[in-house]
Structures are given as C-alpha cells and as structure tokens.
Amino acid sequence: MELEFSFRTRSSGAARSPGDVVKVLLMGDFSGQRLAGTSVAETLATETSESDLNPVLLKVDVDNFDQRMARIAPSLQLQIEDSGGSIVIDFEELDDFHPDNLYRRLDVFQGLRRLRKRLMDPQTFAEAAAELRKDLPAFGGGAVQSIGDSSLKQGATDAEAEGDMVERLLGKPSDGTVTSSLGASEVKQQDFDTFIRHLVSPHLSAGVDDRQQSYVSSVDDSISSLMRRILRDPAFQALESSWRSLYRVISQLETGEELVLYMLDLPKSGLQQVLSASSGELEDSCLYKLLMAEDAVLGDAPWSLLAGDYSFAATEVDVSLLTAMGAIASCAGGPFMASADLALIGCESAAQAASPESWQVQDQDCAKRWSEFRQEPWAAWVGLALPRILIRLPYGRDSDEIDSFEFEEVPVPDKDMNAYLWGSPAYAITQLLAHSHQSRGWSLPRGDQLLVDDLPAYTYTGDDGAELLPCTEVSFSERATAKVQAAGLMPLLSFRGRNAARVFSVHSLADSDSALAGPWQ
C-alpha cells in the first residue's frame, strides 16, 4: 500500500548560532508494542492532545535511564511457531536482558533450576540422576512424540528433538491438557517433572558414569539451548538492540544545557499508523503536532536531529514514510536518520555483501521508485546508514562469562552473524554528529570525527589463530563501498584487528546534491 501525503509548509531549516542548544530525538520500539497490537496512533493522538507532552517525549540521560526504562515497562510475548504457548517477559532494567537474570526470573527455567539444585546436592544427587537415566514415560502414556517442524530449529537431530521438548515446556498443548505461559504454573507438577527429564535426556551420553558433574553438565546443556532460543528470537533481539543502542548513545555523550536527548517510544509500524491517520495532510498528523508544538520541550527551540531505530527498503510504504519524515524533518529543523536495508543495494544477505558484482535489484519498480525519491527535495533531509554495529559481547567463558550455569551464546564463532547482537548505525552516526558539535560547533564531522570507536572487542579462535570479530555486521570492500555510496547510503567500514568502525562520509539520500540538510547549513 502506498501512502500519499501533501504538505502545506515550506522548509524552515536554518543555520544556528554557536550557543543554540542541540536537541536530539531518538525514536524506536522501546516498549515491545510492535508485537502487542496496540493502536499507536490512538495512543499518541491522545497524549498529544494534552497540554503536558512529557508522557510521550521523555528526556533521557545516564542518570535517569533506569527510571525511563521502568516507566516505559518493555514487555515481550515470544511465540513459538506451531505451538499453542508463549513466553511473556517483562523488563525493568537493562540487566533484565542478561541470561543470569532471565534464568532467575523466568518460570520456564524453574524445573531446570530445581533439577540442577538436586543434582548439585549430595543428599539428592543419586535420586535425581536415577530419574534422568530411567526409561522416560511419554506424555499421555504413548511413545515419545516425533520431531515437529519449528522456526527455531538448531539443525541437528538432537537439537530438533530438544526443540520439540522446548515447545512443550513453553506450552504446546498435549490433547488439550497441557498449557503454560511464563508467570503461570498451569502444568501439573508430575507432567512438568517428566517433561524436564525429556528435555535433559538427549544431552546424556550412553554409558555415562555417576559423576555429579556429568549430570549437571547435561542440565546446563539443556538450559543453554533454551537460553539461546530466547536470546536469538527476533523480537527479543530487536528490543534488546534498541535499548542497548540507546544506552550507548547517552553514555558516550555529555548531556546538559548544550545537548539534550529525548526518546520517543514509537515502532516503525506505529510510525506508519500515525502518518496514515492524517488523511494525507502531514501537518494534521499527531507526530507533526508533537514535534512542532511550541510548548513541547525547551520552549520553541527547534530540533537538531531526528534518529529512528528503523530499517528502510525501497517498498512503496517505506519510500512514502521516508518522504513524509523528510518533509517533517525539514520543518522540525533537523534531518531524519535511520538504517538502510541491504535490499536497497541489491544485496540479498550479509554473506553476499563480499561480492558486489552479484548485487542486483530484481524489482525494477523498486529501483525506479528509489531513483525518483532521490530527486525529491525531501531526500536532502534524510540519511540512511548500514550495516549495523556490534552492540554487546556474546556471552561465554572467554568473553562475558555468566554466573548461573555454563553458557556459550555462540558455540561456533564466525559462522552465523545472526547469533550476535547488532545495533543501530543511525544511532552511531547521531552520536558522531553530537560529538562534532561539542568540538567544532554546527558543522558535519570529518576525519577522525567519523570514527565509531570503543565497540565490543570479541576475540575468537579461527583458522589462523586468534581473530577479532569485525565490529560491523557486514564488511564492505572498496568496490562494495562505492556501490553503497552510489545508492545514496552511508556505509560504516570495519577495521581488521580493531574494535572500531568508520563512517565513510555523512551525507543525504539526495541524488543531485548529497549534502545533508540541517542546522549546519
């Protein structure tokens, strides 16, 4: 569906005085409402109709970050495909994303925690070990169920069997009698304990002796597999990435009277809702009213930069959204920054990024639409960057060890980039722009100011010995960088053997004049 907008106001971007405040808005799905089915348009419209806009636009810094997170109260409901159950996870602080906290807080780990405790206790070890080794009864008295298809398969036979077990632990019905969700203990204890044994048994080797550590390790393997499924769930990764990307920005910048950061909890789907609800008149949209309201924040000080933790391609809806955000940004006074999808350069996957000669935009309508958008005046007010940057270390003994159990988040490093947590490149460039103002005033960063440093340094053992994982999700060659630039995008380039990335240049999507419009003009 294509969204059509009209705009009655001309661009009002203007150069700023040296003493003017830098006001930055960081937008993203911070509550997890992307999956909650809430009517963002109605919520935002209700809030913006009130005189106090603080419930929507929240000033954020290092000192009040925890309070902001507690106020937004992020929550996820993780669905398991082909399953009747779900996991609901609430977050009050950044540490709630950590495996140690998930392990302690989530009821889904309760049975495994209890079993592990019994195995660790000399008084109960023998009984618990015997229960694990006996011929396990199946649910409902029949044979053990065959492996079903799952969107979260690990690939191997044992992992597939475990996946089916995990689905039952998370709530897959058995003849309509077994249902479970996080925070509710509706499964009969006998069935639950039996199921826990089914979950652990694939990790017990035939002929294993009675050593305590062997059994504890089998439970840890089961816990690790379940934890990986949660950490790698796309919804979980997206929410964790948004919050960690936000925290990186505010922790790297000195906020105060000269630099003020605000956050807006608005998922990309909500962005489409609030703009489409305006019946084509952007000035009637609640987002425009929110950003342009004279009494919104800091009196009538204009915005310096709008950054969204969103990814855009060349679809009809995405191009319409970019056009709308470019128009709004021109009136707000600062450009709109976001992430670019690899599809914009004709790259189908991160693995294909190393071969730019194979990039090809298959949809000619998309190519035509993108080319036409870059000719629009609003394109000068939009900047898109790629790829994403490493936002935290993977958990493991040699990187970021956890306390609760033996856990390697990435058992085979450098094989699956989706196993790592990546953060917004738009937020990274926002940080550079703010830093540039603090040192050089209203001018775009250049030279060393284009360096995104102090990124997580993850060292693993590869074919050539110890290697440092590149800090960008994709590594662009010189030829690839040229093609990315030609598409109007801002590439971030990784360094070999250094935990940093460099923005090739800061510019807009505009084809004729790529200068990024904003307060520095």
Short mmCIF file of C-alpha atoms in Angstrom, two decimals:
data_model
loop_
_atom_site.label_atom_id
_atom_site.label_comp_id
_atom_site.label_asym_id
_atom_site.label_seq_id
_atom_site.Cartn_x
_atom_site.Cartn_y
_atom_site.Cartn_z
CA MET A 1 0.00 0.00 0.00
CA GLU A 2 1.35 3.41 -0.97
CA LEU A 3 0.82 6.32 1.39
CA GLU A 4 0.27 9.69 -0.26
CA PHE A 5 0.94 12.92 1.60
CA SER A 6 0.66 16.60 0.92
CA PHE A 7 2.42 19.35 2.82
CA ARG A 8 1.39 22.97 3.09
CA THR A 9 4.52 24.36 4.71
CA ARG A 10 7.85 25.21 3.14
CA SER A 11 11.13 24.02 4.58
CA SER A 12 12.25 26.12 7.54
CA GLY A 13 15.74 24.75 8.14
CA ALA A 14 18.18 27.48 9.13
CA ALA A 15 21.72 27.80 10.40
CA ARG A 16 22.09 28.00 14.19
CA SER A 17 24.09 30.24 16.45
CA PRO A 18 27.04 28.72 18.34
CA GLY A 19 25.21 28.90 21.65
CA ASP A 20 21.99 27.26 20.47
CA VAL A 21 21.04 24.05 22.22
CA VAL A 22 21.43 20.72 20.41
CA LYS A 23 18.12 18.88 20.73
CA VAL A 24 18.08 15.25 19.54
CA LEU A 25 15.15 12.85 19.31
CA LEU A 26 15.79 9.08 19.42
CA MET A 27 12.82 7.08 18.14
CA GLY A 28 12.28 3.34 18.31
CA ASP A 29 10.26 0.42 19.58
CA PHE A 30 11.25 0.64 23.24
CA SER A 31 8.18 -0.99 24.76
CA GLY A 32 7.89 -4.03 22.51
CA GLN A 33 4.47 -2.80 21.35
CA ARG A 34 5.38 -3.78 17.79
CA LEU A 35 4.08 -7.23 18.71
CA ALA A 36 1.42 -6.15 21.16
CA GLY A 37 -1.18 -4.99 18.63
CA THR A 38 -1.73 -1.66 20.34
CA SER A 39 -3.15 1.29 18.43
CA VAL A 40 -0.14 3.57 18.49
CA ALA A 41 -1.91 6.26 16.50
CA GLU A 42 -4.74 6.50 19.03
CA THR A 43 -2.34 6.46 21.99
CA LEU A 44 -0.07 9.14 20.57
CA ALA A 45 -3.01 11.29 19.46
CA THR A 46 -4.50 11.08 22.96
CA GLU A 47 -1.22 12.07 24.60
CA THR A 48 -0.53 14.93 22.20
CA SER A 49 -3.97 16.40 22.77
CA GLU A 50 -2.98 17.15 26.35
CA SER A 51 -1.01 20.19 27.41
CA ASP A 52 1.66 18.09 29.13
CA LEU A 53 3.61 16.22 26.46
CA ASN A 54 6.10 14.67 28.87
CA PRO A 55 4.32 11.29 28.84
CA VAL A 56 5.37 10.96 25.18
CA LEU A 57 8.63 12.87 24.75
CA LEU A 58 10.95 11.73 27.52
CA LYS A 59 14.19 13.49 28.31
CA VAL A 60 16.83 10.79 28.75
CA ASP A 61 20.39 10.73 30.06
CA VAL A 62 22.67 8.42 32.01
CA ASP A 63 21.22 9.49 35.35
CA ASN A 64 17.56 8.78 34.54
CA PHE A 65 17.98 5.88 32.08
CA ASP A 66 16.78 3.27 34.59
CA GLN A 67 13.74 5.37 35.50
CA ARG A 68 12.85 5.81 31.83
CA MET A 69 13.07 2.10 31.20
CA ALA A 70 10.95 1.32 34.25
CA ARG A 71 8.40 3.91 33.12
CA ILE A 72 8.08 2.52 29.61
CA ALA A 73 7.99 -1.02 31.07
CA PRO A 74 9.08 -3.02 28.00
CA SER A 75 7.39 -6.37 27.58
CA LEU A 76 7.60 -9.17 25.04
CA GLN A 77 5.38 -12.10 24.24
CA LEU A 78 7.54 -14.59 22.38
CA GLN A 79 5.58 -17.03 20.26
CA ILE A 80 6.92 -20.44 19.33
CA GLU A 81 5.84 -21.37 15.82
CA ASP A 82 3.46 -24.35 15.59
CA SER A 83 2.96 -24.04 19.34
CA GLY A 84 -0.01 -23.13 21.45
CA GLY A 85 2.08 -21.40 24.09
CA SER A 86 4.17 -18.30 24.58
CA ILE A 87 6.69 -16.68 26.89
CA VAL A 88 5.91 -13.28 28.37
CA ILE A 89 8.96 -11.36 29.60
CA ASP A 90 8.83 -8.02 31.39
CA PHE A 91 11.87 -5.74 31.66
CA GLU A 92 12.55 -3.08 34.29
CA GLU A 93 16.28 -2.51 33.75
CA LEU A 94 18.94 -3.23 31.16
CA ASP A 95 20.28 -6.16 33.18
CA ASP A 96 16.95 -7.93 32.72
CA PHE A 97 18.17 -8.90 29.23
CA HIS A 98 21.12 -10.75 30.81
CA PRO A 99 20.99 -14.59 30.92
CA ASP A 100 21.61 -14.64 34.68
CA ASN A 101 18.51 -12.53 35.29
CA LEU A 102 16.43 -14.44 32.74
CA TYR A 103 17.47 -17.70 34.37
CA ARG A 104 16.44 -16.49 37.82
CA ARG A 105 13.25 -14.67 36.81
CA LEU A 106 11.53 -16.85 34.24
CA ASP A 107 9.27 -19.67 35.35
CA VAL A 108 10.20 -21.57 32.22
CA PHE A 109 13.56 -22.31 33.86
CA GLN A 110 12.04 -23.28 37.21
CA GLY A 111 12.02 -27.03 36.60
CA LEU A 112 15.56 -27.00 35.26
CA ARG A 113 16.74 -24.91 38.21
CA ARG A 114 15.14 -27.36 40.63
CA LEU A 115 16.68 -30.35 38.87
CA ARG A 116 20.11 -28.74 38.80
CA LYS A 117 19.88 -27.97 42.51
CA ARG A 118 19.02 -31.60 43.27
CA LEU A 119 21.98 -32.80 41.20
CA MET A 120 24.32 -30.40 42.99
CA ASP A 121 23.17 -31.61 46.42
CA PRO A 122 24.95 -34.81 47.59
CA GLN A 123 21.81 -35.72 49.54
CA THR A 124 19.56 -35.79 46.46
CA PHE A 125 22.01 -36.42 43.60
CA ALA A 126 21.56 -40.20 43.37
CA GLU A 127 17.78 -40.00 43.21
CA ALA A 128 17.78 -37.20 40.62
CA ALA A 129 20.37 -38.99 38.47
CA ALA A 130 18.39 -42.22 38.58
CA GLU A 131 15.27 -40.42 37.42
CA LEU A 132 17.13 -38.99 34.45
CA ARG A 133 18.53 -42.37 33.37
CA LYS A 134 15.38 -44.42 33.60
CA ASP A 135 13.15 -45.15 30.61
CA LEU A 136 11.14 -41.97 30.42
CA PRO A 137 7.35 -42.25 30.06
CA ALA A 138 5.80 -40.20 27.30
CA PHE A 139 3.09 -37.61 27.67
CA GLY A 140 -0.30 -39.32 27.71
CA GLY A 141 1.20 -42.79 28.10
CA GLY A 142 2.23 -43.25 24.48
CA ALA A 143 5.51 -43.26 22.65
CA VAL A 144 7.69 -40.20 22.66
CA GLN A 145 6.34 -37.77 20.08
CA SER A 146 8.14 -37.43 16.76
CA ILE A 147 10.01 -34.27 15.96
CA GLY A 148 7.84 -31.46 14.58
CA ASP A 149 8.86 -28.55 12.39
CA SER A 150 9.94 -25.42 14.23
CA SER A 151 11.09 -21.99 13.14
CA LEU A 152 13.81 -22.17 15.79
CA LYS A 153 15.46 -25.46 14.78
CA GLN A 154 19.16 -25.83 15.54
CA GLY A 155 19.72 -28.19 12.64
CA ALA A 156 20.93 -31.43 14.22
CA THR A 157 18.73 -34.37 15.20
CA ASP A 158 19.32 -33.96 18.93
CA ALA A 159 18.69 -30.24 18.70
CA GLU A 160 15.46 -30.85 16.78
CA ALA A 161 14.29 -33.27 19.45
CA GLU A 162 15.19 -30.74 22.09
CA GLY A 163 13.33 -28.07 20.13
CA ASP A 164 10.17 -30.15 20.28
CA MET A 165 10.68 -30.57 24.01
CA VAL A 166 11.21 -26.86 24.47
CA GLU A 167 7.98 -26.18 22.61
CA ARG A 168 6.16 -28.38 25.12
CA LEU A 169 7.88 -26.63 28.01
CA LEU A 170 6.73 -23.32 26.59
CA GLY A 171 3.16 -24.50 26.30
CA LYS A 172 2.42 -26.73 23.30
CA PRO A 173 -0.87 -28.48 24.07
CA SER A 174 -0.98 -32.24 24.52
CA ASP A 175 -4.53 -33.43 23.81
CA GLY A 176 -5.65 -30.03 25.07
CA THR A 177 -4.46 -30.75 28.61
CA VAL A 178 -1.11 -29.01 28.85
CA THR A 179 -0.90 -25.24 28.54
CA SER A 180 1.66 -22.96 30.04
CA SER A 181 2.92 -19.40 29.81
CA LEU A 182 5.59 -17.56 31.70
CA GLY A 183 4.40 -16.45 35.10
CA ALA A 184 1.63 -19.07 35.24
CA SER A 185 2.14 -22.62 36.52
CA GLU A 186 -0.75 -24.45 34.89
CA VAL A 187 1.16 -27.61 34.04
CA LYS A 188 0.72 -30.43 36.51
CA GLN A 189 3.92 -30.91 38.51
CA GLN A 190 4.17 -34.58 37.58
CA ASP A 191 3.93 -33.83 33.87
CA PHE A 192 6.30 -30.91 34.27
CA ASP A 193 8.95 -33.02 36.01
CA THR A 194 8.57 -35.75 33.41
CA PHE A 195 8.98 -33.20 30.68
CA ILE A 196 12.12 -31.79 32.27
CA ARG A 197 13.63 -35.27 32.11
CA HIS A 198 12.72 -35.46 28.43
CA LEU A 199 14.39 -32.10 27.92
CA VAL A 200 17.64 -33.17 29.54
CA SER A 201 17.91 -36.79 28.39
CA PRO A 202 19.20 -36.03 24.84
CA HIS A 203 22.24 -34.43 26.43
CA LEU A 204 23.15 -37.54 28.47
CA SER A 205 25.69 -39.75 26.73
CA ALA A 206 25.19 -43.51 26.71
CA GLY A 207 27.26 -45.21 29.38
CA VAL A 208 27.81 -42.05 31.36
CA ASP A 209 29.00 -42.79 34.88
CA ASP A 210 27.60 -41.43 38.10
CA ARG A 211 29.89 -38.43 38.33
CA GLN A 212 27.93 -35.46 39.54
CA GLN A 213 29.42 -33.04 37.04
CA SER A 214 28.34 -35.18 34.08
CA TYR A 215 24.71 -34.82 35.03
CA VAL A 216 24.98 -31.16 35.92
CA SER A 217 26.58 -30.55 32.52
CA SER A 218 23.68 -32.27 30.76
CA VAL A 219 21.25 -29.94 32.52
CA ASP A 220 23.44 -26.95 31.67
CA ASP A 221 23.39 -28.01 28.01
CA SER A 222 19.59 -28.09 28.09
CA ILE A 223 19.43 -24.71 29.79
CA SER A 224 21.93 -23.26 27.30
CA SER A 225 19.92 -24.42 24.29
CA LEU A 226 16.73 -22.95 25.71
CA MET A 227 18.50 -19.70 26.59
CA ARG A 228 19.89 -19.40 23.05
CA ARG A 229 16.40 -19.78 21.62
CA ILE A 230 15.22 -16.86 23.75
CA LEU A 231 18.23 -14.61 23.10
CA ARG A 232 18.05 -15.25 19.34
CA ASP A 233 14.34 -14.71 19.00
CA PRO A 234 13.99 -11.82 16.51
CA ALA A 235 11.63 -9.88 18.78
CA PHE A 236 13.94 -10.30 21.78
CA GLN A 237 16.97 -9.26 19.73
CA ALA A 238 15.17 -6.20 18.36
CA LEU A 239 14.11 -4.96 21.80
CA GLU A 240 17.49 -5.61 23.42
CA SER A 241 19.25 -3.93 20.49
CA SER A 242 17.05 -0.82 20.77
CA TRP A 243 17.73 -0.36 24.46
CA ARG A 244 21.46 -1.10 24.25
CA SER A 245 21.84 1.19 21.23
CA LEU A 246 20.07 3.95 23.15
CA TYR A 247 22.26 3.41 26.19
CA ARG A 248 25.42 3.56 24.10
CA VAL A 249 24.42 6.98 22.72
CA ILE A 250 23.59 8.54 26.07
CA SER A 251 26.61 7.04 27.83
CA GLN A 252 29.02 8.31 25.16
CA LEU A 253 27.71 11.89 25.15
CA GLU A 254 27.94 14.67 27.72
CA THR A 255 24.39 15.89 28.07
CA GLY A 256 23.43 19.12 29.78
CA GLU A 257 22.30 22.61 28.87
CA GLU A 258 24.03 22.47 25.47
CA LEU A 259 22.94 18.95 24.48
CA VAL A 260 19.58 17.42 25.34
CA LEU A 261 18.40 13.96 24.28
CA TYR A 262 14.79 12.84 24.09
CA MET A 263 13.30 9.45 23.37
CA LEU A 264 10.00 8.55 21.72
CA ASP A 265 8.56 5.06 22.03
CA LEU A 266 7.23 4.57 18.51
CA PRO A 267 7.75 1.37 16.47
CA LYS A 268 8.03 1.56 12.71
CA SER A 269 4.54 0.09 12.35
CA GLY A 270 3.34 2.86 14.67
CA LEU A 271 5.09 5.44 12.52
CA GLN A 272 3.03 4.22 9.59
CA GLN A 273 -0.12 4.34 11.72
CA VAL A 274 0.31 7.91 12.90
CA LEU A 275 1.15 9.20 9.42
CA SER A 276 -1.61 7.33 7.58
CA ALA A 277 -4.14 8.52 10.16
CA SER A 278 -3.64 12.11 8.99
CA SER A 279 -5.63 11.54 5.76
CA GLY A 280 -2.71 12.68 3.65
CA GLU A 281 -2.08 16.01 5.40
CA LEU A 282 1.18 15.71 7.31
CA GLU A 283 0.51 18.86 9.31
CA ASP A 284 -2.57 17.15 10.70
CA SER A 285 -0.61 14.12 11.90
CA CYS A 286 -0.09 13.75 15.63
CA LEU A 287 3.63 13.20 15.05
CA TYR A 288 3.98 16.57 13.31
CA LYS A 289 1.99 18.26 16.07
CA LEU A 290 4.09 16.55 18.71
CA LEU A 291 7.40 17.66 17.21
CA MET A 292 6.30 21.16 16.25
CA ALA A 293 4.25 22.10 19.31
CA GLU A 294 5.60 25.37 20.71
CA ASP A 295 5.23 24.20 24.29
CA ALA A 296 6.56 20.70 23.66
CA VAL A 297 10.06 20.86 25.15
CA LEU A 298 12.68 23.56 25.65
CA GLY A 299 10.28 26.33 24.69
CA ASP A 300 10.38 26.89 20.95
CA ALA A 301 13.91 25.53 20.36
CA PRO A 302 13.96 23.63 17.06
CA TRP A 303 15.08 20.05 16.76
CA SER A 304 18.66 19.42 15.65
CA LEU A 305 18.36 15.76 14.67
CA LEU A 306 15.71 13.03 14.48
CA ALA A 307 17.03 9.46 14.60
CA GLY A 308 14.90 6.35 14.19
CA ASP A 309 15.91 2.80 15.03
CA TYR A 310 14.15 1.66 11.86
CA SER A 311 15.29 -0.05 8.66
CA PHE A 312 14.02 1.04 5.25
CA ALA A 313 13.96 -0.55 1.81
CA ALA A 314 12.51 0.72 -1.49
CA THR A 315 8.98 -0.58 -0.99
CA GLU A 316 6.04 1.71 -1.66
CA VAL A 317 5.29 2.14 2.03
CA ASP A 318 8.93 2.70 3.02
CA VAL A 319 9.52 5.34 0.36
CA SER A 320 6.31 7.08 1.41
CA LEU A 321 7.42 7.04 5.04
CA LEU A 322 10.84 8.44 4.13
CA THR A 323 9.20 11.18 2.08
CA ALA A 324 6.95 12.09 5.00
CA MET A 325 9.78 12.02 7.53
CA GLY A 326 11.96 14.13 5.24
CA ALA A 327 9.19 16.73 4.98
CA ILE A 328 8.60 16.73 8.75
CA ALA A 329 12.34 16.92 9.41
CA SER A 330 12.65 19.99 7.18
CA CYS A 331 10.09 21.81 9.32
CA ALA A 332 11.44 20.47 12.61
CA GLY A 333 14.88 21.81 11.70
CA GLY A 334 16.98 18.64 11.83
CA PRO A 335 17.43 15.71 9.42
CA PHE A 336 15.96 12.26 9.87
CA MET A 337 18.49 9.41 10.23
CA ALA A 338 17.70 5.69 10.01
CA SER A 339 19.11 2.36 8.80
CA ALA A 340 19.14 1.03 5.24
CA ASP A 341 18.11 -2.47 4.30
CA LEU A 342 20.65 -4.46 2.27
CA ALA A 343 17.94 -4.87 -0.38
CA LEU A 344 18.45 -1.22 -1.33
CA ILE A 345 21.78 -2.14 -2.91
CA GLY A 346 20.52 -5.42 -4.38
CA CYS A 347 22.28 -7.50 -1.73
CA GLU A 348 20.22 -10.47 -0.58
CA SER A 349 22.17 -11.35 2.57
CA ALA A 350 25.17 -10.45 4.70
CA ALA A 351 27.06 -13.34 3.13
CA GLN A 352 26.61 -11.81 -0.34
CA ALA A 353 27.97 -8.44 0.78
CA ALA A 354 31.52 -9.50 -0.03
CA SER A 355 30.63 -9.94 -3.73
CA PRO A 356 29.25 -6.61 -5.01
CA GLU A 357 29.32 -7.92 -8.59
CA SER A 358 26.45 -10.23 -7.64
CA TRP A 359 24.26 -7.43 -6.26
CA GLN A 360 21.23 -6.84 -8.40
CA VAL A 361 17.93 -5.12 -7.68
CA GLN A 362 15.43 -7.63 -9.02
CA ASP A 363 12.37 -5.41 -8.73
CA GLN A 364 12.65 -2.68 -11.36
CA ASP A 365 9.67 -0.87 -9.86
CA CYS A 366 11.63 -0.55 -6.62
CA ALA A 367 14.67 0.76 -8.48
CA LYS A 368 12.56 3.34 -10.32
CA ARG A 369 10.76 4.36 -7.13
CA TRP A 370 14.07 4.82 -5.29
CA SER A 371 15.59 6.86 -8.08
CA GLU A 372 12.56 9.15 -8.21
CA PHE A 373 12.56 9.64 -4.44
CA ARG A 374 16.20 10.74 -4.50
CA GLN A 375 15.17 13.57 -6.82
CA GLU A 376 12.61 14.89 -4.33
CA PRO A 377 13.54 17.94 -2.21
CA TRP A 378 12.82 16.00 0.99
CA ALA A 379 15.61 13.48 0.21
CA ALA A 380 18.15 16.08 1.35
CA TRP A 381 16.65 15.81 4.85
CA VAL A 382 17.06 12.03 5.09
CA GLY A 383 20.18 9.96 5.74
CA LEU A 384 20.32 6.15 5.75
CA ALA A 385 23.27 4.12 7.03
CA LEU A 386 24.39 0.49 7.03
CA PRO A 387 25.44 -2.01 8.25
CA ARG A 388 24.64 -2.48 11.92
CA ILE A 389 27.39 -2.39 14.56
CA LEU A 390 28.21 -4.90 17.28
CA ILE A 391 26.40 -3.64 20.37
CA ARG A 392 27.48 -6.14 23.06
CA LEU A 393 29.83 -9.07 23.54
CA PRO A 394 28.37 -12.56 23.18
CA TYR A 395 28.11 -14.37 26.49
CA GLY A 396 30.75 -17.02 27.13
CA ARG A 397 33.71 -18.08 29.23
CA ASP A 398 36.28 -16.10 27.24
CA SER A 399 34.15 -13.03 26.51
CA ASP A 400 31.41 -12.22 29.02
CA GLU A 401 31.01 -15.14 31.41
CA ILE A 402 27.71 -15.60 33.24
CA ASP A 403 27.38 -16.92 36.79
CA SER A 404 24.33 -19.19 36.81
CA PHE A 405 25.49 -22.01 34.53
CA GLU A 406 28.00 -22.92 31.82
CA PHE A 407 26.91 -20.99 28.75
CA GLU A 408 28.33 -20.17 25.33
CA GLU A 409 25.96 -17.96 23.38
CA VAL A 410 27.91 -18.57 20.16
CA PRO A 411 29.32 -22.13 20.34
CA VAL A 412 30.83 -21.87 16.83
CA PRO A 413 32.10 -18.29 16.35
CA ASP A 414 32.15 -16.56 12.96
CA LYS A 415 29.60 -18.92 11.42
CA ASP A 416 26.26 -17.21 11.90
CA MET A 417 26.17 -13.43 12.13
CA ASN A 418 22.56 -13.62 13.37
CA ALA A 419 23.90 -15.11 16.59
CA TYR A 420 25.44 -11.77 17.58
CA LEU A 421 23.59 -8.68 18.77
CA TRP A 422 23.84 -5.75 16.36
CA GLY A 423 22.84 -2.14 16.98
CA SER A 424 21.56 0.82 15.01
CA PRO A 425 24.07 2.53 12.66
CA ALA A 426 21.79 5.60 12.65
CA TYR A 427 22.27 5.99 16.40
CA ALA A 428 26.03 5.65 15.90
CA ILE A 429 26.04 8.50 13.36
CA THR A 430 23.80 10.54 15.66
CA GLN A 431 26.46 10.18 18.33
CA LEU A 432 29.13 11.40 15.89
CA LEU A 433 27.05 14.43 14.89
CA ALA A 434 26.53 15.40 18.53
CA HIS A 435 30.24 14.92 19.29
CA SER A 436 31.13 17.07 16.30
CA HIS A 437 29.00 19.93 17.60
CA GLN A 438 30.62 19.76 21.01
CA SER A 439 34.09 20.13 19.47
CA ARG A 440 33.53 22.06 16.23
CA GLY A 441 30.15 23.74 16.53
CA TRP A 442 27.47 23.45 13.84
CA SER A 443 29.46 21.50 11.25
CA LEU A 444 29.41 17.96 9.95
CA PRO A 445 32.01 15.53 11.33
CA ARG A 446 35.09 14.84 9.26
CA GLY A 447 38.38 13.00 9.58
CA ASP A 448 38.82 11.31 12.96
CA GLN A 449 35.37 12.52 13.98
CA LEU A 450 33.90 9.87 11.66
CA LEU A 451 35.32 7.10 13.86
CA VAL A 452 32.90 4.97 15.89
CA ASP A 453 35.28 3.57 18.48
CA ASP A 454 35.22 1.64 21.73
CA LEU A 455 32.95 -1.04 20.27
CA PRO A 456 32.80 -4.50 21.89
CA ALA A 457 36.01 -6.45 21.17
CA TYR A 458 35.24 -10.13 20.66
CA THR A 459 38.22 -12.41 20.07
CA TYR A 460 37.70 -15.98 18.92
CA THR A 461 39.90 -18.79 17.62
CA GLY A 462 39.67 -19.08 13.85
CA ASP A 463 41.58 -20.98 11.18
CA ASP A 464 44.52 -18.62 11.55
CA GLY A 465 44.52 -18.49 15.34
CA ALA A 466 43.11 -15.67 17.46
CA GLU A 467 40.96 -13.29 15.43
CA LEU A 468 38.93 -10.20 16.30
CA LEU A 469 35.35 -10.25 15.05
CA PRO A 470 34.66 -7.28 12.74
CA CYS A 471 32.51 -4.72 14.54
CA THR A 472 30.10 -4.34 11.62
CA GLU A 473 27.55 -6.94 10.57
CA VAL A 474 28.93 -6.80 7.01
CA SER A 475 32.42 -5.94 5.82
CA PHE A 476 32.41 -3.85 2.64
CA SER A 477 35.28 -3.95 0.17
CA GLU A 478 36.36 -0.84 -1.72
CA ARG A 479 34.16 -1.79 -4.68
CA ALA A 480 31.23 -2.53 -2.40
CA THR A 481 31.67 0.80 -0.63
CA ALA A 482 31.50 2.62 -3.95
CA LYS A 483 28.22 0.90 -4.85
CA VAL A 484 26.75 1.72 -1.43
CA GLN A 485 27.72 5.36 -1.88
CA ALA A 486 26.23 5.42 -5.37
CA ALA A 487 22.89 4.36 -3.90
CA GLY A 488 22.94 7.43 -1.64
CA LEU A 489 23.66 5.42 1.52
CA MET A 490 26.26 5.94 4.26
CA PRO A 491 28.47 2.86 4.72
CA LEU A 492 30.17 2.02 8.00
CA LEU A 493 33.51 0.30 7.44
CA SER A 494 35.09 -2.13 9.90
CA PHE A 495 38.79 -2.40 10.70
CA ARG A 496 40.82 -5.59 10.73
CA GLY A 497 42.13 -6.19 14.24
CA ARG A 498 40.48 -3.12 15.78
CA ASN A 499 37.24 -2.74 17.72
CA ALA A 500 36.03 0.28 15.78
CA ALA A 501 34.23 1.30 12.61
CA ARG A 502 34.42 4.36 10.40
CA VAL A 503 31.64 6.21 8.63
CA PHE A 504 32.83 6.75 5.07
CA SER A 505 31.05 10.12 4.90
CA VAL A 506 27.95 11.82 6.27
CA HIS A 507 25.53 12.79 3.51
CA SER A 508 21.88 12.64 2.48
CA LEU A 509 19.97 10.46 0.03
CA ALA A 510 19.63 13.31 -2.47
CA ASP A 511 20.96 12.45 -5.91
CA SER A 512 21.86 15.86 -7.31
CA ASP A 513 23.32 17.41 -4.15
CA SER A 514 24.15 14.87 -1.45
CA ALA A 515 24.80 17.42 1.30
CA LEU A 516 22.81 16.55 4.41
CA ALA A 517 20.37 19.36 5.16
CA GLY A 518 20.17 20.58 8.72
CA PRO A 519 21.20 23.24 11.23
CA TRP A 520 24.80 23.31 9.95
CA GLN A 521 23.81 24.85 6.61
#
